Amino acid sequence: RKFGYAVVGLGKYAINQILPAFAECQHARLTALVSGDATKARRIGKQYGISESNLYSYSDFDKIAQNPDVDAVYIILPNALHADFAVRAFRAGKHVMCEKPMATSVEDCQRMIDAGKRANKELMIGYRCHFDPITNKAISLARSGAIGKPQIITTDNNDLGADTTDPTTHWRLTRALSGGGSLMDLGIYGVNGSRYMMNDDPIEVRAMIAPNSSPVFSQVEDIITWQFRYRSGGIAHGSSSFTTYSTTRFCLQGDKGTLLMDPATSYWSNRVSLCKSGDIETWSTPMFTIDALNQFSAQLDHLPISIAKGTRVLATGEEGMQDVRLLQSIYKAAHTGRAVATDWSDWRKTI
Ligand code: NAD
């Protein structure tokens, strides 16, 4: 029997990326939908062969506890709603897959981790890039010494017009629902990416937010940049914005070469180039025929595979919380104009 997911929230990411990805899953299937819009849930349920008895609203969601078709709940809601739904899902005795950013505060992240432990269920964060063959190729090149010692990483994640057209209503622009602007939505890829590309966690953060007088950005930031300092002497520089041309680019520089990922964190067409003494070697997705499974399906399959093997998932709650701690530190550094220490007593050892 395939592992059953209930998807909570039928917005753009759920409808366009996650629901279609179940078709390519080998271990997972879609078994239930949870939505605030019953008509939409029925329409999409019909499309994916979900019976009416497996459609839930946000208020009757807790009844999912009695549904044996559902092994895990996949939360694809506005960021500030992740924590409560995760806690409810754990209370219902289900595993949880939760979209990034894990939550909008460190306290909420801890609440989610604690609820998972109490329920003895797995918590995984939807870091799809961890299942992208190009990302994994880049990580293995970096770890193999192909560019020597990684010393500088630059990450830029911008999305022009990322839902910024309706400033009065869109949750991404409403602090209470998003927890912040482009950093929470896009910059998180660079924060997480700097950590996996440098294979290290920063010990200090500095940051700057560009002033923006547009009413669209009255609650959350548009352009933000940050720097991480690593114990190794390495530096990361990151940027994110909602108003510059859509980019997802990482550049990792070592003493023997450079790894350029452009795009670095896209849905389909990521590419990595190794640049060394005038030579450029490039890998792109179509070359990875053995890894033909797309990153979304691979991510969905990873949770049941880990549960069956009894191994920890790749993107744990602790991993998601580390990023949220760094996101909060970036905001603190930007608002105070001061460096913020981020050396949290070897958090990896707590996993
Ligand atoms: P969206 O606005 O398209 O969808 C959000 C859904 O939540 C909608 O169906 C909306 O009706 C529902 N919702 C429930 N309560 C709501 C409330 N109080 N206010 C507003 N909407 C409410 O957003 P999205 O792009 O699908 O993003 C959802 C989550 O997925 C976010 O956490 C986002 O960061 C994440 N996401 C991840 C990726 C990725 O590549 N991993 C990509 C896009 C989005």
Short mmCIF file of C-alpha atoms and ligand atoms in Angstrom, two decimals:
data_model
loop_
_atom_site.label_atom_id
_atom_site.label_comp_id
_atom_site.label_asym_id
_atom_site.label_seq_id
_atom_site.Cartn_x
_atom_site.Cartn_y
_atom_site.Cartn_z
CA ARG A 1 0.00 0.00 0.00
CA LYS A 2 1.32 3.45 -0.92
CA PHE A 3 1.73 6.06 1.81
CA GLY A 4 -1.24 8.47 1.82
CA TYR A 5 -0.94 12.23 2.00
CA ALA A 6 -3.64 14.77 2.84
CA VAL A 7 -2.72 18.11 1.25
CA VAL A 8 -3.81 21.13 3.30
CA GLY A 9 -4.25 24.35 1.31
CA LEU A 10 -5.11 24.35 -2.38
CA GLY A 11 -3.19 27.42 -3.52
CA LYS A 12 -0.79 27.84 -6.42
CA TYR A 13 2.07 25.68 -5.19
CA ALA A 14 -0.23 22.81 -4.19
CA ILE A 15 -2.21 22.87 -7.43
CA ASN A 16 0.58 23.52 -9.92
CA GLN A 17 3.50 21.61 -8.42
CA ILE A 18 2.64 19.17 -5.65
CA LEU A 19 -0.65 17.56 -6.73
CA PRO A 20 0.60 16.70 -10.25
CA ALA A 21 3.84 15.30 -8.77
CA PHE A 22 2.00 12.42 -7.10
CA ALA A 23 1.66 10.83 -10.55
CA GLU A 24 5.42 10.16 -10.58
CA CYS A 25 5.67 8.98 -6.96
CA GLN A 26 6.62 5.37 -6.31
CA HIS A 27 5.82 5.27 -2.60
CA ALA A 28 3.31 8.05 -2.02
CA ARG A 29 -0.21 8.84 -3.16
CA LEU A 30 -2.70 11.63 -2.65
CA THR A 31 -5.59 10.44 -0.47
CA ALA A 32 -7.28 13.56 0.98
CA LEU A 33 -7.65 17.31 0.51
CA VAL A 34 -8.20 20.04 3.08
CA SER A 35 -9.45 23.42 1.90
CA GLY A 36 -11.46 26.43 3.02
CA ASP A 37 -13.31 26.33 -0.30
CA ALA A 38 -15.60 23.29 -0.57
CA THR A 39 -16.36 23.86 -4.27
CA LYS A 40 -12.67 24.00 -5.12
CA ALA A 41 -11.96 20.91 -3.01
CA ARG A 42 -14.72 18.97 -4.83
CA ARG A 43 -13.46 20.09 -8.25
CA ILE A 44 -9.85 19.20 -7.53
CA GLY A 45 -10.87 16.06 -5.66
CA LYS A 46 -12.72 14.88 -8.76
CA GLN A 47 -9.67 15.58 -10.91
CA TYR A 48 -7.46 13.40 -8.66
CA GLY A 49 -10.03 10.70 -7.85
CA ILE A 50 -10.44 11.67 -4.18
CA SER A 51 -13.75 10.54 -2.70
CA GLU A 52 -16.03 13.14 -1.08
CA SER A 53 -15.51 11.46 2.31
CA ASN A 54 -11.81 12.38 2.07
CA LEU A 55 -12.43 16.11 1.59
CA TYR A 56 -12.09 18.26 4.71
CA SER A 57 -12.50 21.90 5.64
CA TYR A 58 -10.05 23.70 7.94
CA SER A 59 -12.55 23.42 10.80
CA ASP A 60 -13.29 19.69 10.49
CA PHE A 61 -9.66 18.87 9.69
CA ASP A 62 -9.16 17.13 13.07
CA LYS A 63 -11.51 14.32 11.93
CA ILE A 64 -8.62 13.20 9.75
CA ALA A 65 -7.49 11.26 12.86
CA GLN A 66 -10.12 8.65 12.01
CA ASN A 67 -9.04 8.31 8.39
CA PRO A 68 -6.72 5.33 7.81
CA ASP A 69 -6.06 6.46 4.21
CA VAL A 70 -4.05 9.39 5.56
CA ASP A 71 -0.54 8.69 6.85
CA ALA A 72 0.80 12.24 6.59
CA VAL A 73 -0.45 15.78 6.26
CA TYR A 74 1.31 18.11 3.80
CA ILE A 75 0.84 21.75 4.91
CA ILE A 76 0.94 24.24 2.00
CA LEU A 77 -0.64 27.26 3.71
CA PRO A 78 0.56 30.83 4.39
CA ASN A 79 3.65 30.66 6.62
CA ALA A 80 2.06 31.78 9.90
CA LEU A 81 -0.52 28.96 9.72
CA HIS A 82 2.04 26.15 9.44
CA ALA A 83 2.62 25.65 13.16
CA ASP A 84 -1.00 25.28 14.29
CA PHE A 85 -1.85 22.88 11.48
CA ALA A 86 1.28 20.82 12.17
CA VAL A 87 0.37 20.53 15.85
CA ARG A 88 -3.20 19.53 14.92
CA ALA A 89 -1.91 16.94 12.43
CA PHE A 90 0.40 15.41 15.04
CA ARG A 91 -2.49 15.35 17.51
CA ALA A 92 -4.45 13.44 14.89
CA GLY A 93 -1.61 10.89 14.85
CA LYS A 94 -0.25 11.76 11.40
CA HIS A 95 3.25 12.47 10.10
CA VAL A 96 3.84 16.01 8.83
CA MET A 97 5.42 17.48 5.70
CA CYS A 98 5.46 21.27 6.03
CA GLU A 99 6.31 23.91 3.47
CA LYS A 100 9.15 26.38 3.92
CA PRO A 101 9.62 28.57 5.86
CA MET A 102 8.75 26.09 8.61
CA ALA A 103 7.10 28.84 10.70
CA THR A 104 7.31 32.56 11.40
CA SER A 105 8.96 32.29 14.83
CA VAL A 106 11.49 30.05 16.52
CA GLU A 107 8.95 29.36 19.28
CA ASP A 108 6.49 27.99 16.71
CA CYS A 109 9.22 25.79 15.22
CA GLN A 110 9.96 24.38 18.67
CA ARG A 111 6.24 23.81 19.26
CA MET A 112 6.07 21.78 16.03
CA ILE A 113 9.15 19.72 16.90
CA ASP A 114 7.82 19.01 20.41
CA ALA A 115 4.38 17.99 19.09
CA GLY A 116 6.04 15.59 16.62
CA LYS A 117 8.11 14.02 19.39
CA ARG A 118 5.06 13.65 21.63
CA ALA A 119 3.15 11.95 18.82
CA ASN A 120 6.23 9.91 17.83
CA LYS A 121 5.70 11.00 14.22
CA GLU A 122 8.11 12.41 11.62
CA LEU A 123 8.34 16.09 10.73
CA MET A 124 9.85 17.00 7.38
CA ILE A 125 10.22 20.45 5.81
CA GLY A 126 9.51 20.85 2.08
CA TYR A 127 13.04 21.76 1.02
CA ARG A 128 12.60 20.41 -2.51
CA CYS A 129 16.13 21.46 -3.60
CA HIS A 130 17.54 18.70 -1.40
CA PHE A 131 15.96 16.32 -3.94
CA ASP A 132 17.14 18.15 -7.05
CA PRO A 133 19.88 16.20 -8.88
CA ILE A 134 21.70 19.42 -9.88
CA THR A 135 21.80 20.64 -6.29
CA ASN A 136 23.16 17.27 -5.24
CA LYS A 137 25.73 17.38 -8.04
CA ALA A 138 26.82 20.86 -6.89
CA ILE A 139 27.05 19.70 -3.27
CA SER A 140 29.16 16.68 -4.23
CA LEU A 141 31.47 18.85 -6.38
CA ALA A 142 31.89 21.29 -3.47
CA ARG A 143 32.55 18.47 -0.98
CA SER A 144 34.96 16.66 -3.34
CA GLY A 145 37.36 19.60 -3.33
CA ALA A 146 36.72 20.42 -7.00
CA ILE A 147 37.01 24.15 -6.24
CA GLY A 148 39.41 23.82 -3.33
CA LYS A 149 38.34 25.38 -0.05
CA PRO A 150 34.94 27.14 -0.44
CA GLN A 151 35.48 30.71 0.78
CA ILE A 152 32.77 32.96 -0.64
CA ILE A 153 29.20 32.13 -1.55
CA THR A 154 26.84 34.59 -3.19
CA THR A 155 23.12 33.76 -3.39
CA ASP A 156 20.47 35.83 -5.15
CA ASN A 157 16.80 34.87 -5.10
CA ASN A 158 14.47 37.39 -6.62
CA ASP A 159 11.01 36.99 -8.06
CA LEU A 160 9.61 39.87 -10.03
CA GLY A 161 5.94 40.32 -9.30
CA ALA A 162 5.77 37.48 -6.81
CA ASP A 163 2.17 38.13 -5.89
CA THR A 164 2.87 41.78 -5.26
CA THR A 165 0.03 42.96 -7.45
CA ASP A 166 -2.59 43.09 -4.70
CA PRO A 167 -1.03 44.83 -1.71
CA THR A 168 -4.23 45.04 0.27
CA THR A 169 -5.08 41.38 0.36
CA HIS A 170 -2.17 39.12 -0.43
CA TRP A 171 -0.81 37.16 2.51
CA ARG A 172 2.81 37.43 1.29
CA LEU A 173 2.61 41.19 1.93
CA THR A 174 0.79 40.84 5.26
CA ARG A 175 3.27 40.41 8.08
CA ALA A 176 0.87 38.53 10.35
CA LEU A 177 0.55 35.77 7.73
CA SER A 178 3.98 35.81 6.07
CA GLY A 179 6.30 36.74 8.94
CA GLY A 180 8.23 38.98 6.56
CA GLY A 181 8.78 39.78 2.89
CA SER A 182 11.16 38.53 0.23
CA LEU A 183 13.51 37.01 2.80
CA MET A 184 10.83 34.65 4.17
CA ASP A 185 9.62 33.74 0.70
CA LEU A 186 12.76 33.68 -1.48
CA GLY A 187 15.83 34.59 0.55
CA ILE A 188 15.32 31.41 2.58
CA TYR A 189 16.62 29.46 -0.44
CA GLY A 190 19.90 31.36 -0.19
CA VAL A 191 20.07 30.95 3.59
CA ASN A 192 19.49 27.20 3.36
CA GLY A 193 21.66 26.98 0.24
CA SER A 194 24.59 28.79 1.85
CA ARG A 195 24.47 26.24 4.63
CA TYR A 196 24.50 23.19 2.36
CA MET A 197 27.00 24.61 -0.13
CA MET A 198 29.45 25.77 2.58
CA ASN A 199 28.65 22.65 4.66
CA ASP A 200 28.72 24.91 7.70
CA ASP A 201 26.61 27.24 9.80
CA PRO A 202 27.43 30.93 10.18
CA ILE A 203 28.62 32.38 13.46
CA GLU A 204 27.66 36.00 12.72
CA VAL A 205 25.11 37.83 10.57
CA ARG A 206 24.92 41.40 9.22
CA ALA A 207 22.10 42.74 7.03
CA MET A 208 20.53 45.72 5.32
CA ILE A 209 17.00 46.43 4.06
CA ALA A 210 16.63 48.93 1.19
CA PRO A 211 14.18 51.72 2.05
CA ASN A 212 10.97 51.43 0.01
CA SER A 213 8.17 53.97 0.31
CA SER A 214 5.68 52.02 -1.82
CA PRO A 215 2.46 51.17 0.07
CA VAL A 216 2.84 47.63 -1.32
CA PHE A 217 5.72 47.18 1.11
CA SER A 218 4.27 48.94 4.13
CA GLN A 219 4.36 45.74 6.23
CA VAL A 220 7.18 43.63 4.79
CA GLU A 221 10.54 44.22 3.13
CA ASP A 222 11.17 44.14 -0.59
CA ILE A 223 14.97 44.24 -1.12
CA ILE A 224 17.17 42.80 1.60
CA THR A 225 20.82 41.74 1.63
CA TRP A 226 22.80 39.91 4.30
CA GLN A 227 26.25 38.58 5.05
CA PHE A 228 27.17 35.46 7.03
CA ARG A 229 30.58 34.99 8.59
CA TYR A 230 31.81 31.42 9.11
CA ARG A 231 34.30 30.13 11.65
CA SER A 232 36.40 28.85 8.71
CA GLY A 233 36.92 32.45 7.56
CA GLY A 234 34.37 32.03 4.77
CA ILE A 235 31.74 34.65 3.95
CA ALA A 236 28.27 34.36 2.44
CA HIS A 237 26.47 37.21 0.78
CA GLY A 238 22.76 36.88 0.02
CA SER A 239 20.03 38.97 -1.50
CA SER A 240 16.32 38.64 -2.14
CA SER A 241 13.67 40.91 -3.56
CA PHE A 242 10.18 41.05 -5.00
CA THR A 243 10.97 43.82 -7.51
CA THR A 244 14.10 42.80 -9.38
CA TYR A 245 14.22 40.49 -12.37
CA SER A 246 13.48 36.87 -11.42
CA THR A 247 16.75 35.16 -10.52
CA THR A 248 17.86 32.10 -8.60
CA ARG A 249 21.66 32.11 -8.66
CA PHE A 250 24.37 30.72 -6.38
CA CYS A 251 28.10 31.27 -6.89
CA LEU A 252 30.52 29.35 -4.68
CA GLN A 253 34.14 30.45 -4.92
CA GLY A 254 37.09 28.43 -3.68
CA ASP A 255 40.86 28.82 -3.99
CA LYS A 256 40.96 26.41 -6.98
CA GLY A 257 37.77 27.21 -8.87
CA THR A 258 34.18 28.42 -8.88
CA LEU A 259 30.80 26.68 -8.95
CA LEU A 260 28.11 28.70 -10.63
CA MET A 261 24.48 27.59 -10.32
CA ASP A 262 22.17 29.59 -12.56
CA PRO A 263 19.37 28.81 -12.12
CA ALA A 264 20.09 27.34 -8.71
CA THR A 265 16.71 26.70 -7.10
CA SER A 266 14.20 26.65 -9.95
CA TYR A 267 11.47 24.06 -10.33
CA TRP A 268 12.85 22.34 -13.44
CA SER A 269 15.91 23.71 -15.23
CA ASN A 270 18.71 24.02 -12.72
CA ARG A 271 22.27 24.08 -13.98
CA VAL A 272 25.69 23.96 -12.38
CA SER A 273 29.00 24.94 -13.99
CA LEU A 274 32.45 24.20 -12.68
CA CYS A 275 34.85 26.98 -13.76
CA LYS A 276 38.56 26.22 -13.38
CA SER A 277 41.57 27.83 -15.06
CA GLY A 278 39.63 28.96 -18.09
CA ASP A 279 37.67 25.66 -18.52
CA ILE A 280 33.95 25.47 -17.94
CA GLU A 281 32.12 22.17 -17.47
CA THR A 282 28.34 22.33 -17.18
CA TRP A 283 25.71 19.88 -15.91
CA SER A 284 22.02 20.46 -16.46
CA THR A 285 18.91 18.47 -15.59
CA PRO A 286 18.39 16.49 -18.83
CA MET A 287 21.78 14.80 -18.37
CA PHE A 288 20.52 13.14 -15.20
CA THR A 289 18.32 10.56 -16.85
CA ILE A 290 18.82 8.08 -14.03
CA ASP A 291 17.37 10.68 -11.68
CA ALA A 292 14.48 11.41 -13.98
CA LEU A 293 12.11 11.58 -11.02
CA ASN A 294 11.37 15.25 -10.46
CA GLN A 295 12.37 16.91 -7.20
CA PHE A 296 8.74 17.24 -6.03
CA SER A 297 7.98 13.51 -6.39
CA ALA A 298 11.34 12.60 -4.86
CA GLN A 299 10.57 14.83 -1.89
CA LEU A 300 7.10 13.24 -1.45
CA ASP A 301 8.61 9.73 -1.63
CA HIS A 302 11.42 10.54 0.79
CA LEU A 303 9.17 10.68 3.88
CA PRO A 304 7.67 7.17 3.46
CA ILE A 305 11.07 5.76 2.49
CA SER A 306 12.66 7.23 5.64
CA ILE A 307 9.81 5.98 7.84
CA ALA A 308 10.06 2.46 6.38
CA LYS A 309 13.85 2.40 6.86
CA GLY A 310 13.68 3.99 10.30
CA THR A 311 16.12 6.73 9.23
CA ARG A 312 15.78 10.45 9.81
CA VAL A 313 14.44 12.57 6.97
CA LEU A 314 16.88 14.82 5.10
CA ALA A 315 15.13 18.06 5.97
CA THR A 316 14.15 17.73 9.62
CA GLY A 317 12.25 20.17 11.81
CA GLU A 318 15.58 21.05 13.44
CA GLU A 319 16.93 21.94 9.99
CA GLY A 320 13.89 24.14 9.31
CA MET A 321 14.24 25.78 12.72
CA GLN A 322 17.90 26.58 12.11
CA ASP A 323 16.88 28.51 8.99
CA VAL A 324 14.11 30.34 10.86
CA ARG A 325 16.65 31.30 13.57
CA LEU A 326 18.92 32.67 10.86
CA LEU A 327 16.06 34.53 9.14
CA GLN A 328 15.16 36.14 12.47
CA SER A 329 18.82 37.06 13.04
CA ILE A 330 18.99 38.67 9.58
CA TYR A 331 15.97 40.83 10.46
CA LYS A 332 17.48 41.72 13.84
CA ALA A 333 20.79 42.69 12.20
CA ALA A 334 18.99 44.79 9.57
CA HIS A 335 16.83 46.57 12.14
CA THR A 336 19.60 47.27 14.65
CA GLY A 337 22.39 47.91 12.16
CA ARG A 338 24.56 45.61 14.27
CA ALA A 339 26.19 42.23 13.78
CA VAL A 340 24.22 39.41 15.41
CA ALA A 341 25.96 36.33 16.82
CA THR A 342 24.50 33.09 15.49
CA ASP A 343 26.78 30.53 17.07
CA TRP A 344 24.21 28.31 18.76
CA SER A 345 26.24 25.73 20.66
CA ASP A 346 26.59 23.11 17.93
CA TRP A 347 22.91 22.71 17.17
CA ARG A 348 23.64 19.81 14.81
CA LYS A 349 24.58 17.68 17.79
CA THR A 350 21.04 17.96 19.11
CA ILE A 351 19.56 16.13 16.12
P1 NAD B 1 -1.10 30.70 -2.34
O1 NAD B 1 -1.52 32.04 -1.90
O2 NAD B 1 -1.17 30.36 -3.79
O3 NAD B 1 -1.94 29.58 -1.56
C1 NAD B 1 -2.22 29.65 -0.18
C2 NAD B 1 -3.45 28.83 0.13
O4 NAD B 1 -3.74 28.98 1.52
C3 NAD B 1 -4.70 29.30 -0.64
O5 NAD B 1 -5.41 28.18 -1.10
C4 NAD B 1 -5.50 30.04 0.42
O6 NAD B 1 -6.90 29.98 0.19
C5 NAD B 1 -5.13 29.25 1.67
N1 NAD B 1 -5.37 29.97 2.93
C6 NAD B 1 -5.85 29.41 4.03
N2 NAD B 1 -5.98 30.29 5.01
C7 NAD B 1 -5.58 31.47 4.51
C8 NAD B 1 -5.49 32.79 5.05
N3 NAD B 1 -5.84 33.06 6.32
N4 NAD B 1 -5.03 33.76 4.26
C9 NAD B 1 -4.63 33.50 2.98
N5 NAD B 1 -4.71 32.27 2.42
C10 NAD B 1 -5.17 31.26 3.18
O7 NAD B 1 0.37 30.47 -1.78
P2 NAD B 1 1.45 29.39 -2.25
O8 NAD B 1 2.37 30.02 -3.22
O9 NAD B 1 0.80 28.13 -2.62
O10 NAD B 1 2.29 29.20 -0.88
C11 NAD B 1 1.83 28.39 0.19
C12 NAD B 1 3.03 27.89 1.01
O11 NAD B 1 3.88 27.14 0.15
C13 NAD B 1 3.91 29.00 1.60
O12 NAD B 1 4.39 28.60 2.84
C14 NAD B 1 5.05 29.12 0.61
O13 NAD B 1 6.26 29.59 1.20
C15 NAD B 1 5.20 27.67 0.17
N6 NAD B 1 5.76 27.56 -1.20
C16 NAD B 1 6.81 26.74 -1.39
C17 NAD B 1 7.37 26.62 -2.63
C18 NAD B 1 8.53 25.69 -2.84
O14 NAD B 1 9.12 25.73 -3.92
N7 NAD B 1 8.86 24.84 -1.89
C19 NAD B 1 6.86 27.35 -3.72
C20 NAD B 1 5.76 28.18 -3.49
C21 NAD B 1 5.21 28.27 -2.22
#
